[in-house]
């Protein structure tokens, strides 16, 4: 009689960790859109550069989309 170790430790949560944002998830899309808009407008107001404002807005939007997909 030995110690019995469970072999299936990782099998319980084996489904995909990240989910895609569905078309019905309008609240998540609203959050991502608002974060993009606020960050892009803020960078534009501070620097006056449109390209860098869009780049920062896209970066913040991508991070927000990843965070929303993890929820």
PDB file of N, CA and C in Angstrom:
ATOM      1  N   UNK A   1       0.835  -1.162   0.000  1.00  0.00           N
ATOM      2  CA  UNK A   1       0.000   0.000   0.000  1.00  0.00           C
ATOM      3  C   UNK A   1       0.888   1.235   0.000  1.00  0.00           C
ATOM      4  N   UNK A   2       0.887   1.900  -1.116  1.00  0.00           N
ATOM      5  CA  UNK A   2       1.698   3.097  -1.244  1.00  0.00           C
ATOM      6  C   UNK A   2       0.835   4.334  -1.321  1.00  0.00           C
ATOM      7  N   UNK A   3       1.495   5.431  -1.467  1.00  0.00           N
ATOM      8  CA  UNK A   3       0.787   6.699  -1.596  1.00  0.00           C
ATOM      9  C   UNK A   3       0.286   6.814  -3.023  1.00  0.00           C
ATOM     10  N   UNK A   4      -0.965   7.159  -3.171  1.00  0.00           N
ATOM     11  CA  UNK A   4      -1.564   7.285  -4.506  1.00  0.00           C
ATOM     12  C   UNK A   4      -1.549   8.750  -4.928  1.00  0.00           C
ATOM     13  N   UNK A   5      -0.829   9.021  -5.999  1.00  0.00           N
ATOM     14  CA  UNK A   5      -0.771  10.378  -6.530  1.00  0.00           C
ATOM     15  C   UNK A   5      -1.731  10.509  -7.693  1.00  0.00           C
ATOM     16  N   UNK A   6      -2.404  11.610  -7.755  1.00  0.00           N
ATOM     17  CA  UNK A   6      -3.325  11.855  -8.860  1.00  0.00           C
ATOM     18  C   UNK A   6      -2.535  12.264 -10.098  1.00  0.00           C
ATOM     19  N   UNK A   7      -2.782  11.558 -11.180  1.00  0.00           N
ATOM     20  CA  UNK A   7      -2.053  11.812 -12.415  1.00  0.00           C
ATOM     21  C   UNK A   7      -2.680  12.952 -13.199  1.00  0.00           C
ATOM     22  N   UNK A   8      -3.956  13.177 -13.026  1.00  0.00           N
ATOM     23  CA  UNK A   8      -4.683  14.144 -13.851  1.00  0.00           C
ATOM     24  C   UNK A   8      -4.759  15.520 -13.190  1.00  0.00           C
ATOM     25  N   UNK A   9      -3.651  16.020 -12.675  1.00  0.00           N
ATOM     26  CA  UNK A   9      -3.665  17.331 -12.011  1.00  0.00           C
ATOM     27  C   UNK A   9      -4.077  18.449 -12.958  1.00  0.00           C
ATOM     28  N   UNK A  10      -3.569  18.431 -14.184  1.00  0.00           N
ATOM     29  CA  UNK A  10      -3.860  19.515 -15.116  1.00  0.00           C
ATOM     30  C   UNK A  10      -5.040  19.266 -16.014  1.00  0.00           C
ATOM     31  N   UNK A  11      -5.705  18.145 -15.882  1.00  0.00           N
ATOM     32  CA  UNK A  11      -6.789  17.816 -16.799  1.00  0.00           C
ATOM     33  C   UNK A  11      -8.109  18.489 -16.426  1.00  0.00           C
ATOM     34  N   UNK A  12      -8.255  18.914 -15.197  1.00  0.00           N
ATOM     35  CA  UNK A  12      -9.512  19.555 -14.814  1.00  0.00           C
ATOM     36  C   UNK A  12      -9.705  20.876 -15.541  1.00  0.00           C
ATOM     37  N   UNK A  13      -8.649  21.642 -15.648  1.00  0.00           N
ATOM     38  CA  UNK A  13      -8.723  22.943 -16.309  1.00  0.00           C
ATOM     39  C   UNK A  13      -8.061  22.891 -17.676  1.00  0.00           C
ATOM     40  N   UNK A  14      -8.331  21.838 -18.425  1.00  0.00           N
ATOM     41  CA  UNK A  14      -7.653  21.663 -19.707  1.00  0.00           C
ATOM     42  C   UNK A  14      -8.333  22.420 -20.845  1.00  0.00           C
ATOM     43  N   UNK A  15      -9.465  23.047 -20.594  1.00  0.00           N
ATOM     44  CA  UNK A  15     -10.098  23.819 -21.666  1.00  0.00           C
ATOM     45  C   UNK A  15      -9.283  25.082 -21.928  1.00  0.00           C
ATOM     46  N   UNK A  16      -9.611  25.749 -22.996  1.00  0.00           N
ATOM     47  CA  UNK A  16      -8.810  26.905 -23.383  1.00  0.00           C
ATOM     48  C   UNK A  16      -8.894  27.989 -22.326  1.00  0.00           C
ATOM     49  N   UNK A  17      -7.780  28.634 -22.094  1.00  0.00           N
ATOM     50  CA  UNK A  17      -7.714  29.639 -21.033  1.00  0.00           C
ATOM     51  C   UNK A  17      -8.305  30.965 -21.481  1.00  0.00           C
ATOM     52  N   UNK A  18      -8.087  31.320 -22.721  1.00  0.00           N
ATOM     53  CA  UNK A  18      -8.570  32.601 -23.227  1.00  0.00           C
ATOM     54  C   UNK A  18      -9.776  32.369 -24.119  1.00  0.00           C
ATOM     55  N   UNK A  19     -10.722  33.271 -24.051  1.00  0.00           N
ATOM     56  CA  UNK A  19     -11.897  33.158 -24.919  1.00  0.00           C
ATOM     57  C   UNK A  19     -11.947  34.368 -25.840  1.00  0.00           C
ATOM     58  N   UNK A  20     -12.609  34.187 -26.962  1.00  0.00           N
ATOM     59  CA  UNK A  20     -12.763  35.302 -27.893  1.00  0.00           C
ATOM     60  C   UNK A  20     -13.936  36.162 -27.451  1.00  0.00           C
ATOM     61  N   UNK A  21     -13.870  37.431 -27.794  1.00  0.00           N
ATOM     62  CA  UNK A  21     -14.983  38.321 -27.487  1.00  0.00           C
ATOM     63  C   UNK A  21     -16.083  38.056 -28.510  1.00  0.00           C
ATOM     64  N   UNK A  22     -17.242  37.659 -28.036  1.00  0.00           N
ATOM     65  CA  UNK A  22     -18.365  37.346 -28.916  1.00  0.00           C
ATOM     66  C   UNK A  22     -19.048  38.618 -29.391  1.00  0.00           C
ATOM     67  N   UNK A  23     -19.778  38.527 -30.514  1.00  0.00           N
ATOM     68  CA  UNK A  23     -20.508  39.720 -30.982  1.00  0.00           C
ATOM     69  C   UNK A  23     -21.558  40.219 -29.984  1.00  0.00           C
ATOM     70  N   UNK A  24     -22.044  39.344 -29.127  1.00  0.00           N
ATOM     71  CA  UNK A  24     -23.039  39.741 -28.142  1.00  0.00           C
ATOM     72  C   UNK A  24     -22.449  40.406 -26.912  1.00  0.00           C
ATOM     73  N   UNK A  25     -21.136  40.402 -26.797  1.00  0.00           N
ATOM     74  CA  UNK A  25     -20.477  41.001 -25.637  1.00  0.00           C
ATOM     75  C   UNK A  25     -20.268  42.490 -25.863  1.00  0.00           C
ATOM     76  N   UNK A  26     -21.349  43.245 -25.840  1.00  0.00           N
ATOM     77  CA  UNK A  26     -21.244  44.677 -26.161  1.00  0.00           C
ATOM     78  C   UNK A  26     -20.590  45.457 -25.035  1.00  0.00           C
ATOM     79  N   UNK A  27     -20.696  44.972 -23.810  1.00  0.00           N
ATOM     80  CA  UNK A  27     -20.078  45.686 -22.698  1.00  0.00           C
ATOM     81  C   UNK A  27     -18.559  45.609 -22.813  1.00  0.00           C
ATOM     82  N   UNK A  28     -18.051  44.419 -23.166  1.00  0.00           N
ATOM     83  CA  UNK A  28     -16.610  44.269 -23.339  1.00  0.00           C
ATOM     84  C   UNK A  28     -16.098  45.130 -24.488  1.00  0.00           C
ATOM     85  N   UNK A  29     -16.850  45.162 -25.583  1.00  0.00           N
ATOM     86  CA  UNK A  29     -16.458  46.007 -26.725  1.00  0.00           C
ATOM     87  C   UNK A  29     -16.493  47.481 -26.344  1.00  0.00           C
ATOM     88  N   UNK A  30     -17.455  47.867 -25.523  1.00  0.00           N
ATOM     89  CA  UNK A  30     -17.543  49.252 -25.062  1.00  0.00           C
ATOM     90  C   UNK A  30     -16.345  49.610 -24.190  1.00  0.00           C
ATOM     91  N   UNK A  31     -15.938  48.699 -23.312  1.00  0.00           N
ATOM     92  CA  UNK A  31     -14.786  48.949 -22.453  1.00  0.00           C
ATOM     93  C   UNK A  31     -13.526  49.121 -23.285  1.00  0.00           C
ATOM     94  N   UNK A  32     -13.316  48.217 -24.246  1.00  0.00           N
ATOM     95  CA  UNK A  32     -12.120  48.291 -25.092  1.00  0.00           C
ATOM     96  C   UNK A  32     -12.139  49.568 -25.926  1.00  0.00           C
ATOM     97  N   UNK A  33     -13.294  49.907 -26.481  1.00  0.00           N
ATOM     98  CA  UNK A  33     -13.398  51.121 -27.290  1.00  0.00           C
ATOM     99  C   UNK A  33     -13.158  52.389 -26.494  1.00  0.00           C
ATOM    100  N   UNK A  34     -13.698  52.434 -25.291  1.00  0.00           N
ATOM    101  CA  UNK A  34     -13.495  53.618 -24.449  1.00  0.00           C
ATOM    102  C   UNK A  34     -12.038  53.755 -24.014  1.00  0.00           C
ATOM    103  N   UNK A  35     -11.406  52.642 -23.679  1.00  0.00           N
ATOM    104  CA  UNK A  35      -9.992  52.707 -23.306  1.00  0.00           C
ATOM    105  C   UNK A  35      -9.132  53.162 -24.478  1.00  0.00           C
ATOM    106  N   UNK A  36      -9.448  52.672 -25.687  1.00  0.00           N
ATOM    107  CA  UNK A  36      -8.725  53.115 -26.878  1.00  0.00           C
ATOM    108  C   UNK A  36      -8.914  54.615 -27.091  1.00  0.00           C
ATOM    109  N   UNK A  37     -10.160  55.063 -27.031  1.00  0.00           N
ATOM    110  CA  UNK A  37     -10.455  56.468 -27.314  1.00  0.00           C
ATOM    111  C   UNK A  37      -9.829  57.403 -26.278  1.00  0.00           C
ATOM    112  N   UNK A  38      -9.962  57.057 -25.022  1.00  0.00           N
ATOM    113  CA  UNK A  38      -9.435  57.925 -23.968  1.00  0.00           C
ATOM    114  C   UNK A  38      -7.919  58.003 -24.037  1.00  0.00           C
ATOM    115  N   UNK A  39      -7.267  56.861 -24.251  1.00  0.00           N
ATOM    116  CA  UNK A  39      -5.799  56.889 -24.314  1.00  0.00           C
ATOM    117  C   UNK A  39      -5.318  57.624 -25.560  1.00  0.00           C
ATOM    118  N   UNK A  40      -5.962  57.404 -26.708  1.00  0.00           N
ATOM    119  CA  UNK A  40      -5.539  58.085 -27.933  1.00  0.00           C
ATOM    120  C   UNK A  40      -5.769  59.595 -27.835  1.00  0.00           C
ATOM    121  N   UNK A  41      -6.906  60.004 -27.314  1.00  0.00           N
ATOM    122  CA  UNK A  41      -7.188  61.436 -27.174  1.00  0.00           C
ATOM    123  C   UNK A  41      -6.233  62.070 -26.168  1.00  0.00           C
ATOM    124  N   UNK A  42      -5.947  61.360 -25.084  1.00  0.00           N
ATOM    125  CA  UNK A  42      -5.025  61.887 -24.086  1.00  0.00           C
ATOM    126  C   UNK A  42      -3.627  62.097 -24.628  1.00  0.00           C
ATOM    127  N   UNK A  43      -3.137  61.125 -25.394  1.00  0.00           N
ATOM    128  CA  UNK A  43      -1.798  61.274 -25.982  1.00  0.00           C
ATOM    129  C   UNK A  43      -1.798  62.380 -27.019  1.00  0.00           C
ATOM    130  N   UNK A  44      -2.874  62.516 -27.796  1.00  0.00           N
ATOM    131  CA  UNK A  44      -2.945  63.576 -28.798  1.00  0.00           C
ATOM    132  C   UNK A  44      -2.969  64.958 -28.144  1.00  0.00           C
ATOM    133  N   UNK A  45      -3.714  65.081 -27.060  1.00  0.00           N
ATOM    134  CA  UNK A  45      -3.776  66.372 -26.369  1.00  0.00           C
ATOM    135  C   UNK A  45      -2.425  66.723 -25.768  1.00  0.00           C
ATOM    136  N   UNK A  46      -1.732  65.747 -25.216  1.00  0.00           N
ATOM    137  CA  UNK A  46      -0.449  66.016 -24.580  1.00  0.00           C
ATOM    138  C   UNK A  46       0.677  66.272 -25.576  1.00  0.00           C
ATOM    139  N   UNK A  47       0.675  65.545 -26.707  1.00  0.00           N
ATOM    140  CA  UNK A  47       1.804  65.651 -27.631  1.00  0.00           C
ATOM    141  C   UNK A  47       1.461  66.364 -28.934  1.00  0.00           C
ATOM    142  N   UNK A  48       0.227  66.289 -29.374  1.00  0.00           N
ATOM    143  CA  UNK A  48      -0.161  66.887 -30.643  1.00  0.00           C
ATOM    144  C   UNK A  48       0.200  66.037 -31.847  1.00  0.00           C
ATOM    145  N   UNK A  49       0.641  64.808 -31.629  1.00  0.00           N
ATOM    146  CA  UNK A  49       1.025  63.908 -32.730  1.00  0.00           C
ATOM    147  C   UNK A  49      -0.047  62.846 -32.921  1.00  0.00           C
ATOM    148  N   UNK A  50      -0.581  62.787 -34.134  1.00  0.00           N
ATOM    149  CA  UNK A  50      -1.673  61.852 -34.419  1.00  0.00           C
ATOM    150  C   UNK A  50      -1.163  60.417 -34.489  1.00  0.00           C
ATOM    151  N   UNK A  51      -0.016  60.190 -35.133  1.00  0.00           N
ATOM    152  CA  UNK A  51       0.491  58.825 -35.322  1.00  0.00           C
ATOM    153  C   UNK A  51       0.816  58.174 -33.980  1.00  0.00           C
ATOM    154  N   UNK A  52       1.505  58.887 -33.109  1.00  0.00           N
ATOM    155  CA  UNK A  52       1.828  58.301 -31.802  1.00  0.00           C
ATOM    156  C   UNK A  52       0.575  58.110 -30.958  1.00  0.00           C
ATOM    157  N   UNK A  53      -0.402  58.997 -31.109  1.00  0.00           N
ATOM    158  CA  UNK A  53      -1.661  58.838 -30.373  1.00  0.00           C
ATOM    159  C   UNK A  53      -2.388  57.579 -30.818  1.00  0.00           C
ATOM    160  N   UNK A  54      -2.427  57.333 -32.122  1.00  0.00           N
ATOM    161  CA  UNK A  54      -3.067  56.110 -32.620  1.00  0.00           C
ATOM    162  C   UNK A  54      -2.295  54.869 -32.210  1.00  0.00           C
ATOM    163  N   UNK A  55      -0.963  54.961 -32.216  1.00  0.00           N
ATOM    164  CA  UNK A  55      -0.149  53.801 -31.826  1.00  0.00           C
ATOM    165  C   UNK A  55      -0.381  53.450 -30.357  1.00  0.00           C
ATOM    166  N   UNK A  56      -0.385  54.449 -29.493  1.00  0.00           N
ATOM    167  CA  UNK A  56      -0.629  54.189 -28.072  1.00  0.00           C
ATOM    168  C   UNK A  56      -2.059  53.707 -27.869  1.00  0.00           C
ATOM    169  N   UNK A  57      -3.000  54.274 -28.598  1.00  0.00           N
ATOM    170  CA  UNK A  57      -4.389  53.828 -28.498  1.00  0.00           C
ATOM    171  C   UNK A  57      -4.553  52.383 -28.918  1.00  0.00           C
ATOM    172  N   UNK A  58      -3.888  51.990 -29.999  1.00  0.00           N
ATOM    173  CA  UNK A  58      -3.961  50.594 -30.441  1.00  0.00           C
ATOM    174  C   UNK A  58      -3.309  49.653 -29.438  1.00  0.00           C
ATOM    175  N   UNK A  59      -2.203  50.085 -28.854  1.00  0.00           N
ATOM    176  CA  UNK A  59      -1.540  49.258 -27.848  1.00  0.00           C
ATOM    177  C   UNK A  59      -2.430  49.071 -26.619  1.00  0.00           C
ATOM    178  N   UNK A  60      -3.014  50.140 -26.142  1.00  0.00           N
ATOM    179  CA  UNK A  60      -3.912  50.046 -24.982  1.00  0.00           C
ATOM    180  C   UNK A  60      -5.143  49.218 -25.329  1.00  0.00           C
ATOM    181  N   UNK A  61      -5.663  49.378 -26.536  1.00  0.00           N
ATOM    182  CA  UNK A  61      -6.815  48.580 -26.961  1.00  0.00           C
ATOM    183  C   UNK A  61      -6.495  47.101 -27.042  1.00  0.00           C
ATOM    184  N   UNK A  62      -5.305  46.754 -27.531  1.00  0.00           N
ATOM    185  CA  UNK A  62      -4.911  45.347 -27.615  1.00  0.00           C
ATOM    186  C   UNK A  62      -4.747  44.731 -26.231  1.00  0.00           C
ATOM    187  N   UNK A  63      -4.158  45.482 -25.317  1.00  0.00           N
ATOM    188  CA  UNK A  63      -4.003  44.982 -23.945  1.00  0.00           C
ATOM    189  C   UNK A  63      -5.371  44.824 -23.289  1.00  0.00           C
ATOM    190  N   UNK A  64      -6.256  45.792 -23.500  1.00  0.00           N
ATOM    191  CA  UNK A  64      -7.598  45.707 -22.926  1.00  0.00           C
ATOM    192  C   UNK A  64      -8.368  44.528 -23.510  1.00  0.00           C
ATOM    193  N   UNK A  65      -8.198  44.270 -24.789  1.00  0.00           N
ATOM    194  CA  UNK A  65      -8.868  43.127 -25.420  1.00  0.00           C
ATOM    195  C   UNK A  65      -8.363  41.822 -24.836  1.00  0.00           C
ATOM    196  N   UNK A  66      -7.062  41.737 -24.581  1.00  0.00           N
ATOM    197  CA  UNK A  66      -6.509  40.538 -23.956  1.00  0.00           C
ATOM    198  C   UNK A  66      -7.006  40.348 -22.535  1.00  0.00           C
ATOM    199  N   UNK A  67      -7.112  41.434 -21.790  1.00  0.00           N
ATOM    200  CA  UNK A  67      -7.606  41.329 -20.413  1.00  0.00           C
ATOM    201  C   UNK A  67      -9.067  40.938 -20.400  1.00  0.00           C
ATOM    202  N   UNK A  68      -9.860  41.507 -21.293  1.00  0.00           N
ATOM    203  CA  UNK A  68     -11.287  41.172 -21.360  1.00  0.00           C
ATOM    204  C   UNK A  68     -11.458  39.723 -21.793  1.00  0.00           C
ATOM    205  N   UNK A  69     -10.608  39.235 -22.680  1.00  0.00           N
ATOM    206  CA  UNK A  69     -10.723  37.844 -23.126  1.00  0.00           C
ATOM    207  C   UNK A  69     -10.372  36.876 -22.003  1.00  0.00           C
ATOM    208  N   UNK A  70      -9.526  37.295 -21.077  1.00  0.00           N
ATOM    209  CA  UNK A  70      -9.174  36.417 -19.951  1.00  0.00           C
ATOM    210  C   UNK A  70     -10.274  36.347 -18.910  1.00  0.00           C
ATOM    211  N   UNK A  71     -11.144  37.321 -18.841  1.00  0.00           N
ATOM    212  CA  UNK A  71     -12.194  37.338 -17.805  1.00  0.00           C
ATOM    213  C   UNK A  71     -13.230  36.296 -18.025  1.00  0.00           C
TER     214      UNK A  71
END
